[in-house]
């Protein structure tokens, strides 16, 4: 992969001054790691030196017991994990190798508890990884680069060499980058297909160095609740899965961890032994719902209405932690009554910023800039001695001199 390829015309000629080919462009930026991950060789048993290449290796057995014992005789045992399993767990496995083929896999119980009062992470691993030794020798496994030669969906492909595959990919990427900019090259790594292993490291290093547009895997398939991003600032806002064990009430919504977080689901079930309650909101009676203390099956596409009704009850009946709401949410932010918009620094000062917001401080009895705003200059949202009001009506003077209610 590292040797230079023949120079080409068109865009490549513009790169001649740098003495770099399209191939070296890909390899030099790390694409070799990505493509190698797609081209694992199909391993076959070794033949004895004395045997003819055309004849299968012979094995002598004296009894049925020899057959059974041979099943548990290995050349070596190595440690490994499984990439691209639609899971980011990266569980540790022992791989039992004979004749350069992985014949058996077992989970490694190497994980210690995160704290004394929480169960350990063992066992880690599931059938998504355990099937890898079978998939490696599956007849359906793709062993060589294939190029589509028919209409999309027609199933018509032809085998091409790795050289041709790399050249064509490099040609397309360099042409697009020179003509329209590298941001027009879009990288989509699929649904939670990041494994935090060598596959992802090489792939993401390459696309980051090239300057491509990287899609969010959850947003790309519609799994990301954008409301959480808009109001919370992030989507992955919970702790690690061992925190499930320390919870008193667990709500599963837009998820089925019995299928998707198999190595961690035991924390959720073990929490119920110590008194935690599990509620599942899902239209189907799925594998997680069958273990729930409460299963709520809303009509399809009615989740938003259900969430708003829950929020209304929480607010109207004051079923919230006041100090938490003051600091961690945007509920204290002041809203102008005349136009319904959040009060901004641009409203109060000539040339003020649009991304600095305010709350009413009950201690100083004045409006105060909310810490942590994008235009505030810092990331901390700590309130210090301030105490934002959660209700009330106040008046402020705008930059033009008029007063408005907030």
CSV table of C-alpha atoms in Angstrom, one decimal:
chain,number,residue,atom,x,y,z
A,1,UNK,CA,0.0,0.0,0.0
A,2,UNK,CA,2.9,2.3,0.6
A,3,UNK,CA,4.4,2.3,-3.0
A,4,UNK,CA,3.8,5.2,-5.3
A,5,UNK,CA,1.2,4.7,-8.0
A,6,UNK,CA,1.6,6.2,-11.6
A,7,UNK,CA,0.9,9.8,-11.9
A,8,UNK,CA,-2.5,10.7,-13.4
A,9,UNK,CA,-3.8,13.7,-15.3
A,10,UNK,CA,-6.7,16.1,-14.2
A,11,UNK,CA,-6.5,17.1,-10.6
A,12,UNK,CA,-3.5,14.9,-9.8
A,13,UNK,CA,-1.3,17.0,-12.1
A,14,UNK,CA,-1.8,19.9,-9.8
A,15,UNK,CA,-0.2,17.9,-7.0
A,16,UNK,CA,3.0,17.2,-8.9
A,17,UNK,CA,4.9,20.0,-7.3
A,18,UNK,CA,4.4,18.3,-3.9
A,19,UNK,CA,5.6,14.9,-5.4
A,20,UNK,CA,2.6,13.1,-4.0
A,21,UNK,CA,0.2,10.7,-5.7
A,22,UNK,CA,-3.4,10.2,-4.9
A,23,UNK,CA,-2.5,6.8,-3.4
A,24,UNK,CA,0.0,8.3,-1.0
A,25,UNK,CA,-2.5,11.0,-0.2
A,26,UNK,CA,-4.8,8.4,1.2
A,27,UNK,CA,-2.1,6.3,2.9
A,28,UNK,CA,-0.2,9.2,4.3
A,29,UNK,CA,-3.3,10.5,6.1
A,30,UNK,CA,-4.2,7.2,7.7
A,31,UNK,CA,-6.7,5.6,5.2
A,32,UNK,CA,-4.5,2.6,5.2
A,33,UNK,CA,-5.8,1.7,8.6
A,34,UNK,CA,-9.3,2.0,7.5
A,35,UNK,CA,-9.0,-0.1,4.3
A,36,UNK,CA,-6.9,-2.8,6.0
A,37,UNK,CA,-9.7,-3.3,8.6
A,38,UNK,CA,-11.9,-4.3,5.6
A,39,UNK,CA,-9.5,-6.8,4.2
A,40,UNK,CA,-8.8,-9.4,6.8
A,41,UNK,CA,-7.5,-12.5,5.2
A,42,UNK,CA,-9.4,-15.8,5.2
A,43,UNK,CA,-7.3,-18.1,7.3
A,44,UNK,CA,-7.0,-21.8,6.5
A,45,UNK,CA,-5.5,-24.7,8.4
A,46,UNK,CA,-1.8,-25.2,7.9
A,47,UNK,CA,-0.7,-28.3,6.0
A,48,UNK,CA,2.2,-30.5,7.2
A,49,UNK,CA,5.3,-30.1,5.1
A,50,UNK,CA,5.2,-33.8,4.0
A,51,UNK,CA,1.6,-33.6,2.8
A,52,UNK,CA,0.6,-32.9,-0.8
A,53,UNK,CA,-1.0,-29.4,-1.3
A,54,UNK,CA,-3.8,-31.1,-3.2
A,55,UNK,CA,-4.7,-33.4,-0.3
A,56,UNK,CA,-6.3,-32.4,2.9
A,57,UNK,CA,-4.2,-32.8,6.1
A,58,UNK,CA,-4.6,-36.2,7.8
A,59,UNK,CA,-5.5,-36.5,11.4
A,60,UNK,CA,-5.2,-39.9,13.3
A,61,UNK,CA,-7.6,-40.7,16.1
A,62,UNK,CA,-7.4,-43.9,18.2
A,63,UNK,CA,-10.7,-43.4,19.9
A,64,UNK,CA,-13.7,-41.1,20.4
A,65,UNK,CA,-12.0,-39.8,23.4
A,66,UNK,CA,-9.1,-38.5,21.2
A,67,UNK,CA,-11.7,-36.5,19.2
A,68,UNK,CA,-13.1,-34.9,22.3
A,69,UNK,CA,-9.6,-34.1,23.8
A,70,UNK,CA,-8.4,-32.6,20.5
A,71,UNK,CA,-11.3,-30.2,20.6
A,72,UNK,CA,-9.8,-28.7,23.7
A,73,UNK,CA,-6.2,-28.6,22.5
A,74,UNK,CA,-5.0,-25.2,21.3
A,75,UNK,CA,-1.8,-23.7,19.7
A,76,UNK,CA,-2.3,-20.6,21.8
A,77,UNK,CA,-4.7,-18.4,23.6
A,78,UNK,CA,-4.7,-14.6,22.8
A,79,UNK,CA,-6.7,-11.7,24.1
A,80,UNK,CA,-9.0,-9.7,21.8
A,81,UNK,CA,-12.2,-7.9,21.3
A,82,UNK,CA,-14.8,-7.5,18.4
A,83,UNK,CA,-15.0,-4.4,16.2
A,84,UNK,CA,-18.1,-3.1,14.4
A,85,UNK,CA,-20.6,-5.0,16.4
A,86,UNK,CA,-23.1,-2.1,16.6
A,87,UNK,CA,-21.8,-1.7,20.2
A,88,UNK,CA,-19.1,0.5,21.8
A,89,UNK,CA,-18.4,-1.9,24.7
A,90,UNK,CA,-15.2,-3.4,23.4
A,91,UNK,CA,-15.4,-6.4,25.8
A,92,UNK,CA,-12.3,-8.4,26.6
A,93,UNK,CA,-12.3,-12.0,25.2
A,94,UNK,CA,-9.9,-15.0,25.2
A,95,UNK,CA,-9.5,-16.3,21.7
A,96,UNK,CA,-8.5,-20.0,21.4
A,97,UNK,CA,-6.4,-20.4,18.2
A,98,UNK,CA,-5.5,-23.7,16.4
A,99,UNK,CA,-3.9,-23.8,12.9
A,100,UNK,CA,-4.2,-19.9,12.8
A,101,UNK,CA,-8.0,-20.1,13.1
A,102,UNK,CA,-10.0,-18.9,16.1
A,103,UNK,CA,-12.2,-21.9,17.0
A,104,UNK,CA,-13.5,-20.8,20.4
A,105,UNK,CA,-14.1,-17.6,22.3
A,106,UNK,CA,-14.7,-17.0,26.0
A,107,UNK,CA,-15.4,-13.8,28.1
A,108,UNK,CA,-12.7,-12.5,30.3
A,109,UNK,CA,-13.7,-11.8,33.9
A,110,UNK,CA,-11.1,-9.1,34.4
A,111,UNK,CA,-13.3,-6.1,35.4
A,112,UNK,CA,-13.1,-4.8,38.9
A,113,UNK,CA,-16.0,-3.0,40.7
A,114,UNK,CA,-15.9,0.8,40.2
A,115,UNK,CA,-16.6,1.2,43.9
A,116,UNK,CA,-17.1,-1.2,46.9
A,117,UNK,CA,-20.9,-0.8,47.0
A,118,UNK,CA,-21.5,-1.5,43.3
A,119,UNK,CA,-21.3,-4.9,41.5
A,120,UNK,CA,-18.5,-5.5,39.1
A,121,UNK,CA,-18.8,-5.4,35.3
A,122,UNK,CA,-18.4,-9.1,34.8
A,123,UNK,CA,-19.4,-10.9,32.6
A,124,UNK,CA,-18.9,-8.6,29.6
A,125,UNK,CA,-19.7,-9.8,26.2
A,126,UNK,CA,-22.7,-11.0,24.2
A,127,UNK,CA,-23.7,-13.0,21.2
A,128,UNK,CA,-22.9,-10.1,18.9
A,129,UNK,CA,-19.2,-10.7,19.6
A,130,UNK,CA,-19.3,-14.4,20.3
A,131,UNK,CA,-20.4,-15.1,16.7
A,132,UNK,CA,-17.2,-13.5,15.3
A,133,UNK,CA,-15.3,-16.8,15.1
A,134,UNK,CA,-18.1,-18.2,12.9
A,135,UNK,CA,-18.4,-15.1,10.8
A,136,UNK,CA,-14.7,-15.2,9.9
A,137,UNK,CA,-15.2,-18.4,8.0
A,138,UNK,CA,-18.8,-17.7,6.8
A,139,UNK,CA,-19.5,-18.3,3.1
A,140,UNK,CA,-21.3,-14.9,3.0
A,141,UNK,CA,-18.2,-13.0,4.2
A,142,UNK,CA,-16.9,-10.4,1.7
A,143,UNK,CA,-13.2,-11.1,1.3
A,144,UNK,CA,-12.3,-8.8,-1.6
A,145,UNK,CA,-13.2,-5.3,-2.8
A,146,UNK,CA,-16.4,-5.3,-4.9
A,147,UNK,CA,-17.6,-2.6,-7.3
A,148,UNK,CA,-21.2,-2.1,-8.2
A,149,UNK,CA,-21.7,-2.5,-12.0
A,150,UNK,CA,-25.5,-2.3,-12.1
A,151,UNK,CA,-28.2,0.0,-10.8
A,152,UNK,CA,-28.4,0.6,-7.0
A,153,UNK,CA,-30.2,-2.4,-5.5
A,154,UNK,CA,-29.7,-4.6,-8.5
A,155,UNK,CA,-27.1,-6.8,-6.7
A,156,UNK,CA,-24.7,-6.7,-9.6
A,157,UNK,CA,-21.1,-6.4,-8.5
A,158,UNK,CA,-17.6,-7.3,-9.8
A,159,UNK,CA,-14.4,-8.1,-8.0
A,160,UNK,CA,-11.7,-5.5,-8.2
A,161,UNK,CA,-8.2,-5.3,-6.8
A,162,UNK,CA,-7.2,-3.3,-3.7
A,163,UNK,CA,-5.0,-1.1,-5.9
A,164,UNK,CA,-8.0,-0.2,-8.1
A,165,UNK,CA,-10.3,0.3,-5.1
A,166,UNK,CA,-7.8,2.7,-3.4
A,167,UNK,CA,-7.1,4.6,-6.6
A,168,UNK,CA,-10.8,5.1,-7.4
A,169,UNK,CA,-11.6,6.3,-3.9
A,170,UNK,CA,-8.6,8.6,-3.9
A,171,UNK,CA,-9.5,10.0,-7.3
A,172,UNK,CA,-13.1,10.8,-6.2
A,173,UNK,CA,-12.0,12.4,-2.9
A,174,UNK,CA,-9.2,14.6,-4.4
A,175,UNK,CA,-11.4,15.7,-7.3
A,176,UNK,CA,-14.2,16.7,-4.9
A,177,UNK,CA,-11.8,18.4,-2.5
A,178,UNK,CA,-10.2,20.5,-5.2
A,179,UNK,CA,-13.4,21.4,-7.0
A,180,UNK,CA,-15.7,22.1,-4.1
A,181,UNK,CA,-13.7,21.9,-0.8
A,182,UNK,CA,-13.0,19.0,1.6
A,183,UNK,CA,-16.2,19.8,3.5
A,184,UNK,CA,-18.2,18.4,0.6
A,185,UNK,CA,-16.8,14.9,1.4
A,186,UNK,CA,-19.2,13.5,4.0
A,187,UNK,CA,-18.2,10.8,6.4
A,188,UNK,CA,-21.0,8.7,8.0
A,189,UNK,CA,-19.7,5.9,10.3
A,190,UNK,CA,-23.2,4.4,10.8
A,191,UNK,CA,-25.4,3.7,13.7
A,192,UNK,CA,-23.2,3.5,16.9
A,193,UNK,CA,-20.6,1.8,14.8
A,194,UNK,CA,-17.7,3.4,16.6
A,195,UNK,CA,-15.8,0.7,18.5
A,196,UNK,CA,-13.0,3.0,20.1
A,197,UNK,CA,-10.5,0.5,18.7
A,198,UNK,CA,-8.0,0.5,15.8
A,199,UNK,CA,-10.9,0.7,13.2
A,200,UNK,CA,-12.3,3.9,14.6
A,201,UNK,CA,-8.9,5.4,15.5
A,202,UNK,CA,-7.6,5.2,11.9
A,203,UNK,CA,-10.9,6.1,10.3
A,204,UNK,CA,-11.6,9.2,12.4
A,205,UNK,CA,-8.0,10.3,12.3
A,206,UNK,CA,-8.1,10.2,8.5
A,207,UNK,CA,-11.4,12.1,8.0
A,208,UNK,CA,-10.4,14.7,10.6
A,209,UNK,CA,-7.1,15.4,9.0
A,210,UNK,CA,-8.7,15.7,5.6
A,211,UNK,CA,-11.3,18.1,6.9
A,212,UNK,CA,-14.5,16.2,5.9
A,213,UNK,CA,-18.0,16.8,7.2
A,214,UNK,CA,-18.6,14.1,9.9
A,215,UNK,CA,-22.2,13.2,10.5
A,216,UNK,CA,-23.5,12.4,13.9
A,217,UNK,CA,-24.4,8.7,14.0
A,218,UNK,CA,-27.6,9.2,16.2
A,219,UNK,CA,-28.8,12.3,14.3
A,220,UNK,CA,-28.1,10.6,10.9
A,221,UNK,CA,-30.7,7.9,11.7
A,222,UNK,CA,-33.2,10.0,13.6
A,223,UNK,CA,-32.3,8.5,17.0
A,224,UNK,CA,-31.1,11.7,18.6
A,225,UNK,CA,-33.7,13.6,20.7
A,226,UNK,CA,-33.0,17.1,19.5
A,227,UNK,CA,-35.0,18.6,22.3
A,228,UNK,CA,-32.5,17.2,24.8
A,229,UNK,CA,-29.7,18.9,22.9
A,230,UNK,CA,-31.6,22.2,22.6
A,231,UNK,CA,-32.6,22.4,26.3
A,232,UNK,CA,-29.9,20.4,28.0
A,233,UNK,CA,-26.9,21.2,25.8
A,234,UNK,CA,-26.0,17.6,25.2
A,235,UNK,CA,-27.5,14.2,24.5
A,236,UNK,CA,-25.3,11.7,26.3
A,237,UNK,CA,-25.9,13.4,29.7
A,238,UNK,CA,-26.1,10.4,32.0
A,239,UNK,CA,-23.3,8.7,33.9
A,240,UNK,CA,-21.8,5.2,33.3
A,241,UNK,CA,-24.0,2.2,33.4
A,242,UNK,CA,-22.9,1.2,36.9
A,243,UNK,CA,-24.8,4.3,38.1
A,244,UNK,CA,-28.0,2.4,37.3
A,245,UNK,CA,-27.4,0.2,40.3
A,246,UNK,CA,-27.3,3.3,42.6
A,247,UNK,CA,-30.6,4.6,41.2
A,248,UNK,CA,-33.9,4.6,43.0
A,249,UNK,CA,-36.0,5.0,39.9
A,250,UNK,CA,-35.0,4.1,36.4
A,251,UNK,CA,-36.9,5.3,33.3
A,252,UNK,CA,-36.1,3.7,29.9
A,253,UNK,CA,-37.5,5.8,27.1
A,254,UNK,CA,-36.5,5.4,23.4
A,255,UNK,CA,-34.4,2.4,24.2
A,256,UNK,CA,-34.3,-1.4,24.7
A,257,UNK,CA,-31.1,-2.0,26.7
A,258,UNK,CA,-31.8,-5.7,27.1
A,259,UNK,CA,-30.9,-5.9,23.4
A,260,UNK,CA,-28.6,-2.9,22.9
A,261,UNK,CA,-26.6,-2.8,26.1
A,262,UNK,CA,-26.3,-6.5,26.9
A,263,UNK,CA,-23.0,-6.3,28.9
A,264,UNK,CA,-24.5,-3.6,31.2
A,265,UNK,CA,-28.2,-4.5,31.6
A,266,UNK,CA,-27.4,-6.5,34.8
A,267,UNK,CA,-26.8,-3.3,36.7
A,268,UNK,CA,-30.4,-2.3,35.9
A,269,UNK,CA,-31.8,-5.6,37.1
A,270,UNK,CA,-29.6,-5.7,40.2
A,271,UNK,CA,-30.8,-2.3,41.2
A,272,UNK,CA,-34.3,-3.7,41.5
A,273,UNK,CA,-32.9,-6.1,44.2
A,274,UNK,CA,-32.1,-3.1,46.3
A,275,UNK,CA,-35.5,-1.6,45.8
A,276,UNK,CA,-35.2,0.5,42.6
A,277,UNK,CA,-38.3,0.7,40.4
A,278,UNK,CA,-38.0,0.3,36.6
A,279,UNK,CA,-40.4,2.1,34.3
A,280,UNK,CA,-40.3,1.5,30.5
A,281,UNK,CA,-42.1,3.8,27.9
A,282,UNK,CA,-42.3,1.9,24.6
A,283,UNK,CA,-45.1,1.1,22.2
A,284,UNK,CA,-44.0,-2.6,22.1
A,285,UNK,CA,-43.7,-5.1,25.0
A,286,UNK,CA,-40.0,-5.5,24.4
A,287,UNK,CA,-37.3,-7.5,26.2
A,288,UNK,CA,-36.7,-4.6,28.6
A,289,UNK,CA,-40.4,-3.9,29.2
A,290,UNK,CA,-41.1,-7.5,30.4
A,291,UNK,CA,-39.0,-6.8,33.5
A,292,UNK,CA,-40.5,-3.4,34.3
A,293,UNK,CA,-42.5,-2.4,37.3
A,294,UNK,CA,-44.4,0.0,35.1
A,295,UNK,CA,-44.9,-0.3,31.3
A,296,UNK,CA,-46.4,2.6,29.5
A,297,UNK,CA,-47.4,2.0,25.9
A,298,UNK,CA,-48.1,5.3,24.2
A,299,UNK,CA,-49.7,5.6,20.8
A,300,UNK,CA,-47.1,6.0,18.0
A,301,UNK,CA,-45.8,9.6,17.6
A,302,UNK,CA,-47.5,10.7,20.9
A,303,UNK,CA,-44.2,10.8,22.9
A,304,UNK,CA,-44.0,14.6,22.8
A,305,UNK,CA,-47.5,15.0,24.2
A,306,UNK,CA,-46.7,12.5,27.0
A,307,UNK,CA,-43.5,14.3,27.9
A,308,UNK,CA,-45.2,17.7,28.1
A,309,UNK,CA,-47.9,16.3,30.3
A,310,UNK,CA,-45.3,14.8,32.6
A,311,UNK,CA,-43.4,18.1,32.7
A,312,UNK,CA,-46.7,19.9,33.5
A,313,UNK,CA,-47.4,17.7,36.5
A,314,UNK,CA,-43.8,18.0,37.8
A,315,UNK,CA,-44.0,21.8,37.6
A,316,UNK,CA,-47.6,22.4,38.8
A,317,UNK,CA,-47.1,20.1,41.8
A,318,UNK,CA,-43.6,21.3,42.6
A,319,UNK,CA,-42.1,17.8,42.2
A,320,UNK,CA,-38.6,19.0,41.5
A,321,UNK,CA,-35.4,19.8,43.3
A,322,UNK,CA,-35.4,23.6,43.6
A,323,UNK,CA,-31.6,24.1,43.8
A,324,UNK,CA,-31.1,21.8,40.9
A,325,UNK,CA,-33.6,23.6,38.7
A,326,UNK,CA,-32.1,27.0,39.6
A,327,UNK,CA,-28.6,26.1,38.5
A,328,UNK,CA,-28.9,23.3,36.0
A,329,UNK,CA,-31.9,24.4,33.8
A,330,UNK,CA,-33.0,27.4,31.8
A,331,UNK,CA,-36.3,27.8,33.7
A,332,UNK,CA,-35.0,30.9,35.6
A,333,UNK,CA,-34.1,32.8,32.4
A,334,UNK,CA,-36.2,35.9,31.9
A,335,UNK,CA,-38.6,36.2,29.0
A,336,UNK,CA,-39.9,39.5,27.6
A,337,UNK,CA,-43.7,39.7,27.8
A,338,UNK,CA,-44.0,42.0,24.7
A,339,UNK,CA,-42.4,39.6,22.2
A,340,UNK,CA,-42.0,36.3,24.0
A,341,UNK,CA,-38.2,36.2,23.5
A,342,UNK,CA,-35.6,35.6,26.1
A,343,UNK,CA,-34.1,38.9,27.5
A,344,UNK,CA,-30.7,39.4,25.9
A,345,UNK,CA,-27.8,41.8,26.5
A,346,UNK,CA,-28.6,43.3,23.0
A,347,UNK,CA,-32.0,44.4,24.4
A,348,UNK,CA,-30.4,46.3,27.3
A,349,UNK,CA,-27.2,47.7,25.9
A,350,UNK,CA,-26.3,49.3,22.5
A,351,UNK,CA,-24.1,46.8,20.7
A,352,UNK,CA,-24.8,44.2,23.3
A,353,UNK,CA,-24.6,40.4,22.6
A,354,UNK,CA,-27.5,38.2,21.5
A,355,UNK,CA,-26.0,35.2,23.4
A,356,UNK,CA,-25.9,36.6,26.9
A,357,UNK,CA,-29.1,35.9,28.9
A,358,UNK,CA,-30.4,37.0,32.3
A,359,UNK,CA,-32.2,35.8,35.5
A,360,UNK,CA,-33.6,37.7,38.5
A,361,UNK,CA,-31.4,37.4,41.5
A,362,UNK,CA,-33.5,37.1,44.7
A,363,UNK,CA,-30.4,38.0,46.8
A,364,UNK,CA,-29.4,41.2,45.1
A,365,UNK,CA,-32.9,41.9,43.8
A,366,UNK,CA,-31.6,42.7,40.3
A,367,UNK,CA,-31.2,41.1,36.9
A,368,UNK,CA,-27.9,39.2,36.5
A,369,UNK,CA,-26.2,37.7,33.6
A,370,UNK,CA,-26.6,33.9,33.6
A,371,UNK,CA,-23.2,32.3,33.9
A,372,UNK,CA,-22.3,29.7,31.2
A,373,UNK,CA,-24.0,31.5,28.3
A,374,UNK,CA,-22.2,31.2,25.0
A,375,UNK,CA,-21.4,34.9,25.0
A,376,UNK,CA,-20.5,35.0,28.7
A,377,UNK,CA,-16.9,33.9,28.2
A,378,UNK,CA,-16.9,30.9,30.6
A,379,UNK,CA,-18.2,27.4,30.8
A,380,UNK,CA,-19.1,27.3,34.5
A,381,UNK,CA,-22.7,27.6,35.5
A,382,UNK,CA,-22.0,27.8,39.2
A,383,UNK,CA,-24.2,30.4,40.8
A,384,UNK,CA,-22.1,31.3,43.9
A,385,UNK,CA,-24.3,33.4,46.2
A,386,UNK,CA,-26.8,34.2,43.6
A,387,UNK,CA,-30.3,32.7,43.8
A,388,UNK,CA,-32.3,32.9,40.5
A,389,UNK,CA,-36.0,33.4,40.9
A,390,UNK,CA,-38.2,30.6,39.5
A,391,UNK,CA,-41.3,32.7,39.3
A,392,UNK,CA,-42.3,36.4,39.4
A,393,UNK,CA,-42.8,39.4,37.2
A,394,UNK,CA,-40.3,42.2,36.9
A,395,UNK,CA,-39.6,45.3,34.9
A,396,UNK,CA,-36.4,46.2,33.0
A,397,UNK,CA,-35.3,49.3,31.0
A,398,UNK,CA,-34.3,48.6,27.4
A,399,UNK,CA,-31.5,50.3,25.6
A,400,UNK,CA,-34.0,52.7,23.8
A,401,UNK,CA,-35.3,53.8,27.3
A,402,UNK,CA,-38.7,52.1,27.4
A,403,UNK,CA,-39.6,49.7,30.1
A,404,UNK,CA,-40.9,46.2,29.5
A,405,UNK,CA,-42.2,43.4,31.8
A,406,UNK,CA,-40.2,40.2,32.0
